Short mmCIF file of C-alpha atoms in Angstrom, two decimals:
data_model
loop_
_atom_site.label_atom_id
_atom_site.label_comp_id
_atom_site.label_asym_id
_atom_site.label_seq_id
_atom_site.Cartn_x
_atom_site.Cartn_y
_atom_site.Cartn_z
CA LYS Q 1 98.14 97.31 107.70
CA LEU Q 2 100.43 94.88 106.13
CA PRO Q 3 103.51 93.48 107.69
CA PRO Q 4 106.71 95.36 106.94
CA GLU Q 5 108.07 92.59 104.69
CA ARG Q 6 104.98 92.37 102.79
CA ILE Q 7 104.91 96.29 102.08
CA VAL Q 8 108.33 96.14 100.76
CA GLU Q 9 107.47 93.30 98.49
CA ALA Q 10 104.19 94.84 97.25
CA GLU Q 11 105.85 98.18 96.52
CA LYS Q 12 108.46 96.56 94.41
CA PHE Q 13 105.84 94.57 92.47
CA ILE Q 14 103.66 97.94 92.21
CA HIS Q 15 106.69 99.91 90.92
CA SER Q 16 107.66 97.18 88.49
CA MET Q 17 104.36 97.21 86.75
CA GLY Q 18 104.91 100.96 85.80
CA LYS Q 19 101.26 101.73 86.47
CA LYS Q 20 99.94 105.25 87.92
CA ALA Q 21 96.54 103.55 88.79
CA VAL Q 22 94.94 100.07 89.07
CA GLY Q 23 91.44 98.59 88.82
CA LEU Q 24 89.35 97.83 91.89
CA LYS Q 25 90.05 94.09 91.46
CA GLU Q 26 93.80 94.80 91.31
CA ALA Q 27 93.64 96.82 94.26
CA ALA Q 28 91.63 94.43 96.24
CA GLN Q 29 94.21 91.67 95.28
CA MET Q 30 97.28 93.80 96.38
CA LEU Q 31 95.45 94.58 99.78
CA GLY Q 32 94.40 91.08 100.40
CA VAL Q 33 90.69 92.15 100.62
CA SER Q 34 87.66 91.61 98.73
CA ILE Q 35 86.43 93.83 95.78
CA ASP Q 36 83.35 94.73 98.01
CA THR Q 37 85.64 96.01 100.74
CA ILE Q 38 87.32 98.32 98.13
CA ARG Q 39 84.02 99.47 96.89
CA ARG Q 40 83.00 100.18 100.22
CA ALA Q 41 86.23 102.20 101.21
CA VAL Q 42 85.73 104.24 97.87
CA LYS Q 43 82.03 105.05 98.75
CA SER Q 44 82.94 106.07 102.25
CA GLY Q 45 85.87 108.24 101.12
CA ALA Q 46 88.48 106.12 102.96
CA LEU Q 47 90.06 105.20 99.51
CA ARG Q 48 90.50 107.91 96.76
CA ALA Q 49 89.48 106.45 93.23
CA PHE Q 50 88.26 107.91 90.11
CA GLN Q 51 85.51 106.78 87.57
CA ILE Q 52 87.12 106.47 84.02
CA ASN Q 53 84.00 105.96 82.04
CA LYS Q 54 80.10 105.84 81.90
CA GLU Q 55 80.17 102.15 82.37
CA GLY Q 56 81.31 102.54 85.98
CA ASN Q 57 84.88 101.43 85.64
CA TRP Q 58 87.11 102.83 88.26
CA LYS Q 59 90.64 103.33 89.02
CA VAL Q 60 92.54 103.59 92.42
CA PRO Q 61 95.79 105.73 92.18
CA ILE Q 62 98.91 103.51 93.09
CA ASP Q 63 99.90 106.01 95.96
CA GLU Q 64 96.49 105.34 97.50
CA VAL Q 65 96.99 101.49 97.44
CA GLU Q 66 100.54 102.15 99.10
CA ARG Q 67 98.96 104.37 101.69
CA LEU Q 68 96.64 101.62 102.76
CA MET Q 69 99.28 98.99 102.83
CA LYS Q 70 101.22 101.07 105.22
CA GLY Q 71 98.05 101.65 107.52
CA GLU Q 72 97.73 105.23 106.82
#
């Protein structure tokens, strides 16, 4: 869970982007973790994500990133 001031800051940034989903790398940067941690969370089901093509590119919904930032 991120500190409250960091959550507010991150939420403002996320909403300013106007995106509904971000890539695994962006999600990792927003949460301050490695991309491998994000991949493990997706694989375990702790983080909802969806594959957008056969090449293996994944997207994480913004609401999922926000949920993890809040420690839910």
